[in-house]
Coordinates of C-alpha atoms in Angstrom, one line a residue:
M285 CA -53.5 -165.8 4.9
K286 CA -56.4 -168.1 5.5
I287 CA -55.5 -171.6 5.5
S288 CA -58.1 -172.7 3.1
D289 CA -56.7 -170.1 0.8
Y290 CA -53.3 -171.6 1.2
I291 CA -54.8 -175.0 0.3
A292 CA -56.2 -173.4 -2.9
N293 CA -52.9 -171.8 -3.7
F294 CA -51.1 -175.2 -3.3
L295 CA -53.3 -176.8 -5.8
E296 CA -52.6 -174.1 -8.3
E297 CA -48.9 -174.4 -7.6
K298 CA -49.0 -178.0 -8.4
G299 CA -50.8 -177.4 -11.6
I300 CA -54.0 -179.2 -10.4
K301 CA -56.8 -178.0 -12.9
H302 CA -59.4 -180.3 -11.5
V303 CA -60.4 -181.9 -8.2
F304 CA -63.4 -184.0 -7.4
G305 CA -65.7 -183.7 -4.3
I306 CA -68.9 -182.9 -2.6
I307 CA -69.4 -179.9 -0.3
G308 CA -70.4 -180.2 3.3
A309 CA -70.0 -178.1 6.4
G310 CA -66.7 -179.9 7.1
N311 CA -65.1 -178.6 4.0
A312 CA -67.1 -175.4 3.2
H313 CA -64.2 -173.2 3.7
I314 CA -61.9 -175.2 1.3
F315 CA -64.6 -175.2 -1.4
D316 CA -65.0 -171.4 -1.1
S317 CA -61.4 -170.8 -1.4
I318 CA -61.0 -173.0 -4.5
F319 CA -64.0 -171.5 -6.1
S320 CA -62.8 -167.8 -5.2
K321 CA -59.2 -168.6 -6.5
G322 CA -60.6 -169.7 -9.8
Y323 CA -57.7 -171.8 -11.0
T324 CA -58.9 -175.2 -10.0
E325 CA -62.3 -176.5 -11.0
I326 CA -64.2 -178.7 -8.5
V327 CA -66.0 -181.3 -10.3
C328 CA -69.0 -181.9 -8.0
V329 CA -69.9 -185.5 -8.0
H330 CA -72.9 -187.1 -6.1
H331 CA -71.1 -189.8 -4.0
E332 CA -67.6 -189.5 -2.4
Q333 CA -66.5 -193.0 -3.6
A334 CA -67.0 -191.5 -7.3
A335 CA -64.7 -188.6 -6.5
C336 CA -61.8 -191.0 -5.5
M337 CA -62.5 -193.3 -8.5
A338 CA -62.5 -190.3 -10.9
M339 CA -59.3 -189.1 -9.2
Q340 CA -57.6 -192.4 -10.4
T341 CA -58.4 -192.3 -14.0
Y342 CA -57.5 -188.6 -14.2
Y343 CA -54.0 -189.6 -13.1
R344 CA -53.8 -192.6 -15.3
L345 CA -54.6 -190.3 -18.3
A346 CA -53.2 -187.1 -17.5
G347 CA -50.2 -188.2 -15.6
K348 CA -51.0 -185.6 -13.0
V349 CA -51.8 -186.0 -9.3
T350 CA -55.2 -184.6 -8.4
A351 CA -57.4 -184.6 -5.3
A352 CA -60.6 -185.4 -3.8
V353 CA -62.1 -182.9 -1.3
L354 CA -64.4 -184.3 1.3
T355 CA -66.5 -183.2 4.2
T356 CA -66.6 -184.8 7.6
G357 CA -68.6 -187.8 8.9
A358 CA -70.2 -189.9 6.1
G359 CA -68.5 -187.7 3.4
S360 CA -65.3 -189.4 4.6
T361 CA -66.6 -192.8 5.1
N362 CA -68.2 -192.9 1.6
A363 CA -64.7 -192.4 0.0
T364 CA -63.0 -195.4 1.4
T365 CA -64.0 -197.8 -1.5
G366 CA -62.4 -195.4 -4.0
V367 CA -59.2 -195.0 -1.8
V368 CA -58.8 -198.7 -1.4
G369 CA -59.1 -199.0 -5.1
A370 CA -56.3 -196.4 -5.6
W371 CA -54.2 -198.2 -2.9
A372 CA -54.6 -201.6 -4.6
D373 CA -53.7 -200.3 -8.1
S374 CA -50.9 -197.9 -6.9
I375 CA -52.5 -194.7 -8.1
P376 CA -51.4 -191.6 -6.4
G377 CA -53.9 -189.0 -5.2
I378 CA -54.5 -186.6 -2.3
V379 CA -57.7 -186.9 -0.2
I380 CA -58.3 -183.7 1.7
S381 CA -61.1 -184.2 4.3
G382 CA -62.7 -181.8 6.6
N383 CA -63.4 -182.7 10.4
E384 CA -65.0 -181.2 13.4
N385 CA -63.3 -178.3 15.3
S386 CA -59.9 -179.5 16.6
K387 CA -61.0 -178.8 20.2
F388 CA -63.3 -181.8 19.8
I389 CA -60.5 -183.9 18.7
D390 CA -58.8 -183.7 21.9
L391 CA -61.9 -183.3 24.2
H392 CA -63.6 -186.3 22.5
K393 CA -60.6 -188.5 21.7
D394 CA -61.8 -191.4 23.8
V395 CA -65.5 -191.4 22.8
R396 CA -66.9 -192.8 19.6
M397 CA -67.8 -189.5 17.8
W398 CA -66.1 -186.1 17.9
G399 CA -68.3 -183.0 18.0
V400 CA -71.4 -183.4 15.8
Q401 CA -70.3 -185.7 12.9
G402 CA -66.5 -186.2 13.4
Y403 CA -64.5 -189.2 14.0
D404 CA -61.0 -190.5 13.5
S405 CA -61.0 -190.6 9.6
S406 CA -57.2 -190.6 9.4
L407 CA -56.8 -193.6 11.5
M408 CA -59.6 -195.5 9.7
V409 CA -57.6 -195.3 6.4
E410 CA -54.1 -195.6 7.9
K411 CA -53.7 -199.2 6.5
V412 CA -55.0 -198.2 2.9
T413 CA -52.9 -195.1 2.3
K414 CA -49.2 -194.3 2.1
Y415 CA -49.7 -191.4 4.6
A416 CA -52.7 -190.4 6.7
G417 CA -52.2 -187.1 8.6
R418 CA -54.1 -184.4 10.3
V419 CA -53.3 -180.7 10.5
L420 CA -53.7 -179.4 14.1
Q421 CA -51.8 -176.2 13.8
P422 CA -52.2 -173.7 11.0
K423 CA -48.4 -173.3 10.9
D424 CA -48.1 -177.0 9.6
I425 CA -50.1 -176.7 6.5
S426 CA -47.3 -176.3 4.2
V427 CA -45.2 -179.2 5.8
E428 CA -48.2 -181.5 5.7
L429 CA -49.4 -180.7 2.2
N430 CA -46.1 -181.0 0.6
K431 CA -45.1 -184.1 2.6
A432 CA -48.4 -185.8 1.6
W433 CA -47.6 -184.8 -2.1
D434 CA -44.2 -186.3 -2.1
I435 CA -45.1 -189.5 -0.3
A436 CA -48.0 -190.0 -2.8
I437 CA -45.6 -190.2 -5.7
E438 CA -42.4 -191.5 -4.5
G439 CA -41.5 -195.2 -4.6
R440 CA -44.7 -197.2 -5.2
P441 CA -47.2 -194.6 -5.7
G442 CA -50.5 -194.5 -3.9
P443 CA -53.2 -192.4 -2.1
V444 CA -52.5 -190.1 0.7
W445 CA -55.1 -188.7 3.2
L446 CA -54.9 -185.2 4.9
D447 CA -57.5 -184.3 7.5
V448 CA -57.9 -180.6 8.0
P449 CA -60.4 -179.6 10.8
M450 CA -63.0 -176.8 10.1
N451 CA -61.3 -174.4 12.5
I452 CA -57.9 -174.9 11.0
Q453 CA -59.3 -174.3 7.5
S454 CA -60.8 -170.9 8.6
S455 CA -57.7 -169.8 10.6
V456 CA -55.8 -166.8 9.4
I457 CA -52.0 -166.9 9.9
D458 CA -49.1 -164.6 8.8
E459 CA -47.4 -166.4 5.9
K460 CA -44.0 -166.0 7.6
D461 CA -45.3 -168.1 10.5
I462 CA -45.9 -171.0 8.2
L463 CA -43.3 -173.6 8.6
P464 CA -41.3 -174.4 5.5
Y465 CA -41.3 -177.8 4.0
E466 CA -37.8 -179.4 3.6
K467 CA -37.9 -181.9 0.8
P468 CA -36.1 -185.2 1.6
A469 CA -33.1 -186.2 -0.5
A470 CA -34.2 -188.2 -3.6
A471 CA -33.5 -192.0 -3.5
T472 CA -30.9 -193.2 -5.9
P473 CA -30.8 -196.7 -7.6
A474 CA -29.3 -199.3 -5.5
P475 CA -25.5 -199.9 -6.3
S476 CA -26.1 -203.4 -6.7
L477 CA -28.7 -203.0 -9.7
P478 CA -26.1 -203.5 -12.5
E479 CA -24.9 -206.8 -10.9
Q480 CA -28.4 -208.1 -10.4
V481 CA -29.3 -207.4 -13.9
G482 CA -26.1 -208.9 -15.1
S483 CA -27.2 -212.1 -13.3
I484 CA -30.7 -211.9 -15.1
V485 CA -28.9 -211.3 -18.4
A486 CA -26.8 -214.5 -17.9
D487 CA -30.0 -216.5 -17.2
L488 CA -31.7 -215.0 -20.4
K489 CA -28.7 -216.1 -22.4
A490 CA -29.0 -219.7 -21.1
A491 CA -32.6 -219.9 -21.4
K492 CA -34.3 -221.6 -24.4
R493 CA -37.9 -220.4 -23.8
P494 CA -37.9 -217.2 -21.9
V495 CA -40.9 -214.9 -21.3
L496 CA -41.2 -211.4 -20.2
W497 CA -44.2 -210.6 -18.2
L498 CA -44.8 -206.8 -18.2
G499 CA -47.0 -205.0 -15.6
H500 CA -48.5 -201.7 -14.8
G501 CA -45.5 -200.7 -12.7
I502 CA -43.7 -200.0 -16.1
R503 CA -46.2 -197.3 -16.8
L504 CA -46.2 -195.9 -13.3
A505 CA -42.3 -195.6 -13.6
D506 CA -42.9 -193.8 -17.0
A507 CA -41.1 -196.6 -18.9
V508 CA -43.7 -197.4 -21.5
D509 CA -41.6 -196.0 -24.3
Q510 CA -38.9 -198.6 -23.4
I511 CA -41.1 -201.7 -24.0
Q512 CA -40.8 -201.6 -27.8
P513 CA -37.0 -201.4 -27.9
L514 CA -36.8 -204.1 -25.2
L515 CA -38.9 -206.5 -27.2
E516 CA -36.9 -205.8 -30.4
Q517 CA -33.6 -206.1 -28.6
L518 CA -34.3 -209.3 -26.8
G519 CA -36.5 -211.0 -29.4
S520 CA -38.3 -212.9 -26.5
P521 CA -42.0 -213.6 -26.3
A522 CA -43.9 -211.4 -23.9
L523 CA -47.2 -211.2 -22.0
V524 CA -48.9 -208.2 -20.4
T525 CA -51.0 -208.0 -17.3
W526 CA -54.5 -206.8 -17.3
A527 CA -53.4 -203.5 -15.8
G528 CA -50.9 -203.2 -18.5
I529 CA -52.8 -204.2 -21.5
D530 CA -52.5 -200.8 -23.2
M531 CA -48.7 -200.5 -22.8
V532 CA -48.0 -202.2 -26.1
D533 CA -49.8 -202.9 -29.3
S534 CA -51.8 -206.1 -28.9
E535 CA -50.8 -207.0 -32.5
H536 CA -47.1 -206.9 -31.7
P537 CA -45.7 -210.1 -33.1
L538 CA -43.9 -210.9 -29.7
V539 CA -46.9 -210.2 -27.6
Y540 CA -48.9 -213.2 -26.9
G541 CA -51.7 -211.8 -24.7
R542 CA -52.8 -211.8 -21.1
A543 CA -52.4 -214.9 -19.0
G544 CA -54.3 -215.7 -15.8
T545 CA -57.3 -217.4 -14.2
Y546 CA -59.6 -215.7 -16.8
G547 CA -56.7 -215.7 -19.3
Q548 CA -56.4 -216.5 -23.2
R549 CA -55.4 -220.1 -23.7
C550 CA -52.5 -219.1 -25.9
A551 CA -51.1 -216.8 -23.2
N552 CA -51.5 -219.4 -20.6
F553 CA -49.6 -222.0 -22.6
V554 CA -46.9 -219.5 -23.3
V555 CA -46.2 -218.9 -19.5
Q556 CA -46.7 -222.6 -18.6
N557 CA -44.2 -223.8 -21.1
C558 CA -41.4 -221.3 -20.6
D559 CA -38.1 -222.1 -18.9
Y560 CA -37.3 -218.6 -17.8
L561 CA -39.9 -216.0 -16.6
L562 CA -38.9 -212.4 -16.1
C563 CA -41.7 -210.3 -14.5
V564 CA -41.3 -206.6 -14.4
G565 CA -43.7 -204.3 -12.5
T566 CA -46.3 -206.7 -11.6
R567 CA -47.4 -207.7 -8.1
M568 CA -48.1 -211.2 -9.2
A569 CA -51.7 -211.2 -8.2
I570 CA -53.7 -214.4 -7.9
P571 CA -56.0 -213.7 -10.9
Q572 CA -52.8 -213.5 -12.9
I573 CA -50.7 -216.4 -11.6
G574 CA -53.4 -218.9 -10.4
Y575 CA -54.0 -220.2 -7.1
E576 CA -50.8 -222.2 -6.4
I577 CA -47.5 -220.3 -7.0
T578 CA -45.7 -223.7 -7.2
E579 CA -47.7 -224.6 -10.4
L580 CA -46.8 -221.3 -12.0
A581 CA -44.3 -221.8 -14.9
R582 CA -43.3 -225.0 -13.0
H583 CA -40.4 -225.9 -15.4
A584 CA -39.1 -222.3 -15.3
Q585 CA -36.8 -220.2 -13.1
I586 CA -38.7 -217.0 -12.2
A587 CA -37.1 -213.6 -11.7
V588 CA -39.3 -210.7 -10.3
V589 CA -38.6 -207.0 -10.3
D590 CA -40.8 -204.9 -8.1
I591 CA -40.3 -201.5 -6.3
D592 CA -42.3 -203.0 -3.2
D593 CA -40.0 -205.5 -1.4
H594 CA -43.3 -206.7 0.5
E595 CA -44.7 -207.9 -2.9
L596 CA -41.3 -209.7 -3.7
A597 CA -41.5 -211.5 -0.2
K598 CA -44.8 -213.0 -0.5
Y599 CA -43.7 -215.7 -2.9
A600 CA -39.9 -215.5 -2.5
S601 CA -39.3 -219.2 -2.0
R602 CA -40.5 -219.8 -5.6
Y603 CA -38.4 -217.1 -7.2
K604 CA -34.7 -217.6 -8.2
T605 CA -34.2 -213.8 -8.3
T606 CA -35.8 -210.8 -6.7
V607 CA -34.9 -207.3 -7.6
V608 CA -36.1 -204.3 -5.7
A609 CA -36.0 -201.6 -8.3
D610 CA -38.0 -199.0 -10.1
A611 CA -39.0 -200.5 -13.5
K612 CA -37.5 -197.7 -15.5
D613 CA -34.2 -198.1 -13.8
F614 CA -34.3 -201.7 -14.3
I615 CA -35.2 -201.8 -17.9
T616 CA -32.7 -199.1 -18.7
E617 CA -29.9 -201.2 -17.2
L618 CA -31.3 -204.2 -19.0
L619 CA -31.3 -202.5 -22.3
A620 CA -27.6 -201.4 -21.7
Q621 CA -26.5 -205.0 -20.9
T622 CA -28.3 -206.8 -23.8
K623 CA -27.2 -204.8 -26.9
D624 CA -25.2 -207.8 -27.9
I625 CA -27.1 -210.6 -26.1
G626 CA -26.5 -213.1 -28.9
A627 CA -29.5 -215.2 -28.1
D628 CA -31.7 -216.9 -30.6
Y629 CA -35.2 -217.8 -29.4
S630 CA -36.6 -218.3 -33.0
E631 CA -37.7 -221.9 -32.3
W632 CA -39.6 -220.9 -29.2
V633 CA -41.2 -217.9 -30.9
A634 CA -42.4 -220.4 -33.6
T635 CA -43.9 -222.6 -30.9
C636 CA -45.8 -219.5 -29.4
N637 CA -47.0 -218.6 -32.8
K638 CA -48.5 -222.0 -33.1
Y639 CA -50.3 -221.6 -29.8
R640 CA -51.7 -218.2 -31.1
E641 CA -52.8 -219.7 -34.4
D642 CA -54.6 -222.7 -32.8
F643 CA -56.2 -220.8 -30.0
P644 CA -57.8 -217.6 -31.2
W645 CA -59.2 -215.2 -28.4
V646 CA -62.7 -215.8 -29.6
N647 CA -64.2 -219.0 -31.0
P648 CA -67.6 -220.8 -31.4
F649 CA -66.4 -223.6 -29.0
D650 CA -66.0 -221.2 -26.1
H651 CA -68.3 -218.4 -27.0
P652 CA -71.5 -219.4 -28.8
D653 CA -74.6 -217.4 -29.2
K654 CA -77.4 -218.9 -27.3
D655 CA -81.4 -218.8 -27.1
G656 CA -81.4 -215.7 -29.4
F657 CA -78.8 -213.8 -27.2
I658 CA -75.6 -212.4 -28.5
N659 CA -72.5 -213.4 -26.8
S660 CA -70.3 -210.7 -25.1
Y661 CA -67.1 -212.1 -26.4
P662 CA -67.7 -211.9 -30.1
F663 CA -69.3 -208.5 -29.2
M664 CA -66.0 -207.3 -28.1
E665 CA -64.1 -208.9 -31.1
K666 CA -66.5 -207.0 -33.5
L667 CA -66.1 -203.9 -31.4
N668 CA -62.5 -203.9 -32.1
A669 CA -63.0 -203.0 -35.7
H670 CA -65.0 -199.9 -34.6
L671 CA -62.5 -198.4 -32.0
K672 CA -61.0 -195.1 -32.9
D673 CA -57.2 -194.6 -33.1
D674 CA -57.3 -192.6 -29.8
Q675 CA -60.1 -194.6 -28.1
I676 CA -60.2 -194.3 -24.2
I677 CA -62.0 -197.2 -22.6
V678 CA -62.9 -197.9 -19.1
T679 CA -64.7 -201.0 -17.8
D680 CA -66.7 -201.8 -14.8
M681 CA -66.8 -205.4 -13.5
G682 CA -68.5 -208.6 -14.6
T683 CA -69.2 -208.9 -18.3
A684 CA -67.5 -205.7 -19.2
L685 CA -64.4 -206.6 -17.4
L686 CA -63.9 -210.3 -18.2
S687 CA -64.9 -210.3 -21.9
G688 CA -63.3 -206.9 -22.6
H689 CA -60.0 -207.7 -21.1
Q690 CA -59.8 -211.1 -22.7
V691 CA -60.8 -209.9 -26.3
L692 CA -60.2 -206.1 -26.8
R693 CA -57.1 -205.4 -29.0
L694 CA -55.3 -202.2 -28.2
K695 CA -53.2 -200.2 -30.5
K696 CA -50.7 -197.6 -29.7
G697 CA -52.6 -194.5 -28.7
Q698 CA -55.6 -196.3 -27.2
R699 CA -56.2 -196.7 -23.5
L700 CA -58.0 -199.4 -21.5
M701 CA -58.4 -199.0 -17.7
T702 CA -60.3 -200.6 -14.8
S703 CA -60.0 -201.4 -11.1
T704 CA -57.9 -204.5 -11.3
G705 CA -57.0 -204.7 -7.7
L706 CA -60.2 -204.1 -5.6
G707 CA -62.6 -204.9 -8.7
E708 CA -65.4 -202.8 -7.2
M709 CA -68.7 -202.8 -9.0
G710 CA -69.7 -199.1 -9.8
Y711 CA -66.2 -198.1 -10.9
G712 CA -67.0 -197.7 -14.5
L713 CA -69.0 -194.5 -14.7
P714 CA -67.0 -192.5 -12.1
A715 CA -63.9 -193.6 -13.9
A716 CA -65.2 -192.5 -17.2
I717 CA -66.0 -189.0 -15.8
G718 CA -62.5 -188.7 -14.5
A719 CA -60.9 -189.9 -17.8
S720 CA -63.1 -187.3 -19.7
F721 CA -61.9 -184.4 -17.5
A722 CA -58.4 -185.6 -17.8
T723 CA -58.5 -185.0 -21.5
N724 CA -60.3 -181.7 -21.6
H725 CA -63.9 -183.2 -21.8
G726 CA -62.6 -186.0 -24.0
E727 CA -64.5 -188.8 -25.4
V728 CA -64.6 -192.0 -23.3
M729 CA -66.1 -195.3 -23.9
C730 CA -67.3 -196.9 -20.8
L731 CA -68.2 -200.7 -20.9
N732 CA -70.6 -201.3 -17.9
C733 CA -73.2 -203.7 -16.7
D734 CA -76.7 -203.5 -15.3
G735 CA -75.6 -204.5 -11.9
G736 CA -72.6 -202.3 -11.8
M737 CA -74.4 -199.3 -13.2
M738 CA -76.7 -199.3 -10.1
M739 CA -73.9 -198.9 -7.7
N740 CA -73.2 -195.3 -9.0
L741 CA -76.2 -194.6 -11.1
Q742 CA -76.3 -190.9 -9.6
E743 CA -73.1 -189.9 -11.5
L744 CA -75.2 -189.9 -14.7
Q745 CA -76.1 -186.5 -13.5
V746 CA -72.5 -185.4 -13.6
M747 CA -72.3 -186.7 -17.1
A748 CA -75.4 -184.7 -18.0
H749 CA -74.4 -181.5 -16.2
H750 CA -71.1 -181.2 -18.1
N751 CA -72.4 -182.8 -21.3
L752 CA -69.5 -185.3 -21.2
P753 CA -69.1 -187.3 -24.5
I754 CA -69.2 -190.7 -22.6
K755 CA -70.3 -193.6 -24.7
L756 CA -71.9 -195.8 -22.0
F757 CA -72.4 -199.5 -23.1
I758 CA -74.6 -201.4 -20.5
F759 CA -74.6 -205.0 -20.8
N760 CA -78.0 -206.3 -19.6
N761 CA -78.0 -209.7 -18.3
D762 CA -80.6 -209.5 -15.6
G763 CA -78.5 -208.8 -12.6
Y764 CA -75.3 -210.1 -11.4
L765 CA -74.1 -212.6 -13.8
M766 CA -70.8 -213.5 -12.4
I767 CA -72.3 -214.5 -9.1
K768 CA -75.2 -216.4 -11.0
N769 CA -72.3 -218.6 -12.5
T770 CA -71.0 -219.1 -9.0
Q771 CA -74.3 -220.0 -7.7
K772 CA -74.7 -222.5 -10.5
A773 CA -71.4 -224.2 -9.6
L774 CA -71.9 -224.2 -5.8
F775 CA -75.6 -224.6 -5.3
N776 CA -77.0 -226.3 -8.4
G777 CA -78.2 -223.0 -9.7
R778 CA -80.3 -221.9 -6.8
A779 CA -80.4 -218.2 -7.1
A780 CA -80.5 -215.7 -4.2
G781 CA -80.2 -212.0 -4.7
T782 CA -78.8 -212.1 -8.3
D783 CA -81.6 -211.7 -10.7
Q784 CA -85.3 -210.3 -10.8
K785 CA -86.8 -213.7 -9.7
S786 CA -84.5 -213.8 -6.7
G787 CA -84.9 -210.2 -5.5
V788 CA -82.7 -207.9 -7.7
S789 CA -83.9 -205.9 -10.6
C790 CA -82.5 -203.1 -12.7
P791 CA -84.4 -200.2 -14.4
D792 CA -85.2 -199.7 -18.1
F793 CA -81.9 -198.0 -19.0
S794 CA -83.4 -196.4 -22.2
A795 CA -86.2 -194.9 -20.3
L796 CA -83.5 -193.7 -17.8
A797 CA -81.6 -192.2 -20.8
D798 CA -84.7 -190.2 -21.6
A799 CA -84.8 -188.7 -18.1
F800 CA -81.3 -187.4 -18.5
K801 CA -81.9 -186.4 -22.1
F802 CA -79.3 -188.7 -23.5
K803 CA -79.4 -190.3 -26.8
S804 CA -80.0 -194.1 -26.5
F805 CA -79.7 -197.3 -28.4
R806 CA -80.3 -201.0 -27.9
I807 CA -78.6 -204.0 -29.4
R808 CA -80.1 -207.5 -29.3
T809 CA -78.9 -208.9 -32.5
W810 CA -75.8 -208.8 -34.8
E811 CA -78.0 -206.9 -37.3
D812 CA -78.5 -204.4 -34.5
F813 CA -74.8 -204.2 -33.9
D814 CA -74.0 -203.5 -37.5
E815 CA -76.6 -200.7 -37.6
V816 CA -76.2 -199.2 -34.1
L817 CA -72.4 -199.3 -33.4
P818 CA -71.4 -196.8 -36.1
Q819 CA -74.1 -194.4 -34.9
V820 CA -72.9 -194.6 -31.2
Q821 CA -69.3 -193.9 -32.3
A822 CA -70.5 -191.0 -34.6
H823 CA -72.6 -189.4 -31.8
N824 CA -71.3 -186.2 -30.1
G825 CA -72.2 -186.1 -26.5
P826 CA -73.5 -188.5 -23.9
V827 CA -75.0 -191.6 -25.2
I828 CA -76.3 -194.9 -23.7
C829 CA -76.3 -198.2 -25.6
E830 CA -77.9 -201.2 -24.0
V831 CA -76.6 -204.6 -25.0
F832 CA -78.7 -207.6 -24.2
T833 CA -76.8 -210.8 -23.5
H834 CA -77.8 -214.2 -22.1
P835 CA -78.7 -214.0 -18.4
H836 CA -76.7 -217.2 -17.9
Q837 CA -73.8 -216.7 -20.3
T838 CA -70.6 -218.4 -19.0
F839 CA -67.2 -216.4 -18.9
V840 CA -64.7 -218.6 -20.5
P841 CA -62.0 -219.7 -20.8
K842 CA -61.4 -219.7 -17.0
L843 CA -59.5 -221.7 -14.4
S844 CA -62.1 -223.7 -12.5
L845 CA -62.7 -226.7 -10.5
A846 CA -63.2 -230.0 -12.4
I847 CA -66.0 -232.2 -10.8
Q848 CA -65.4 -235.8 -11.4
K849 CA -68.2 -238.4 -11.7
D850 CA -67.6 -239.6 -8.1
G851 CA -68.1 -236.0 -6.9
T852 CA -64.3 -235.3 -6.2
L853 CA -63.0 -231.9 -7.1
I854 CA -59.6 -231.2 -8.9
S855 CA -58.0 -227.8 -9.0
P856 CA -56.1 -227.8 -12.3
P857 CA -53.0 -225.8 -13.1
L858 CA -53.0 -222.6 -15.0
E859 CA -52.6 -224.2 -18.6
D860 CA -55.8 -226.2 -18.1
L861 CA -58.6 -223.8 -18.6
S862 CA -62.3 -224.8 -18.9
P863 CA -64.1 -225.8 -21.0
F864 CA -61.4 -228.6 -21.1
I865 CA -59.7 -229.4 -24.2
P866 CA -59.0 -233.0 -24.9
R867 CA -56.3 -234.6 -22.6
E868 CA -54.3 -235.8 -25.6
Q869 CA -54.3 -232.4 -27.2
L870 CA -53.1 -230.6 -23.9
K871 CA -50.3 -233.4 -23.5
D872 CA -49.1 -232.5 -26.9
I873 CA -49.0 -228.9 -26.0
M874 CA -47.3 -229.1 -22.6
L875 CA -43.5 -229.4 -23.3
G876 CA -42.8 -230.8 -19.8
G877 CA -45.5 -233.1 -19.8
L878 CA -49.1 -233.3 -18.5
H879 CA -49.6 -232.2 -15.0
P880 CA -51.0 -235.2 -12.9
K881 CA -54.0 -233.1 -11.9
S882 CA -54.8 -232.6 -15.6
A883 CA -54.1 -236.2 -16.3
A884 CA -56.9 -237.1 -13.7
I885 CA -59.6 -234.9 -15.1
E886 CA -62.3 -236.6 -17.0
A887 CA -62.5 -234.3 -20.0

């Protein structure tokens, strides 16, 4: 059997219907075998990073590991952004790269380049993959492929990389000479888990103001269906992370939103006023917890459950309890031990309800229209009413990310995805392509921005080639709005490389839509919104809708430095978002008293 044929057979055995990639001399044998086999479709993208981004959303929606098939040289280097994104967000996938003839790997091992275009791609990605291997003997193909597959999905998931040199791909071997793969024994839950959960249950019973913080690890553990029973059984207020937004209905009475440095005021007040914080399946990233771990929920005991002990170790001194466990195993045990918890959190729930009532996600104080431009936050609020029951949404960065994740309200059956770890511009369109293929050419809403679109503009041709029903909203704010806001804060508004006047321009996206034969629309006013949005949602096939927002719109509420009259800077705690509310109002909200930093801010 030819080794490239074995790879094609492996994809079929694993039920992989789609892979993403670009052909080159380094992977030509693999492409030929996959095409000849006919089971797996290769979605030919136009940049390898797009292949690895599409691979991520394919898994998120289909629940199936897929692959990116790359050539050697630049074909492999191009993929690294997508690989790091998968690594950061714990998304499994198999990257299969070609390389030069294996004789050059040995002959040129001490020089910069191998053969014509080769280099040590496996070593390059070693720190951002769960496994990076290379097949140097045809007989090892089964062991390496199956080992990579198992490593990708076991424990905390993530990408793996398998390098297969050209001469190995083209080798022919008797099947009986292929070494068999012996699967390692499956890990079992730690015997101490019931005891650890018992300790947490005791703390929950003693707490007056507990909060559950639910992260994407719950979905990765296939435990989303346990969230609703958990909320109903405990009766405790809960928050979700950005990566876990779509795990539970945003209108659930016990779910108070998404806290963080770009959080909702209500959600931040909930976490900062709790006396017990139980975090499950979240890596406690800085955009979620703020810049000082000692200031997070500072009057609370904190318990964190994570499958990765390294994530638990980074803030271990702040936590009362850490549990290394799969989220599903933990929640299953927690449900078993809290059937008769006997706790009454009604007074605390009433307090949280007051936060929600007093601080809506969108309001004229934080999100005014200005200079004839519509604001992206009320845009997202109005968009909620037009979302379909099974709407799949992916976002790029900037305006789409921030206003989308602060304002969109998800119902059961709807999905919202982005790159929360790496946060790379250009993610949106490739992610939408992967999502569409994962749902049998299904409809996807992609929220993008003019700057981010330019990072992977070439993938519009994939959208056109397959006639994918992607609704591509492009927020046009003349360049890189987040960085313009940063420049305003740091350099008195001096712009460099962020808009047309300072060196960066973007095309006329409606004209671009014509070039790709896409239907296109523009929204400049709320009257446009009311007329255009229903048409975009009703359209079958690719469509671009350009939304014009203020080139200097701010993203608020957000955690930001307070500049005093004397020029000193204050970094406030997580509850004190800008624009700053009156100090007396904040003092009344904070049950443990006003933080000294907040008291010093001249608001």
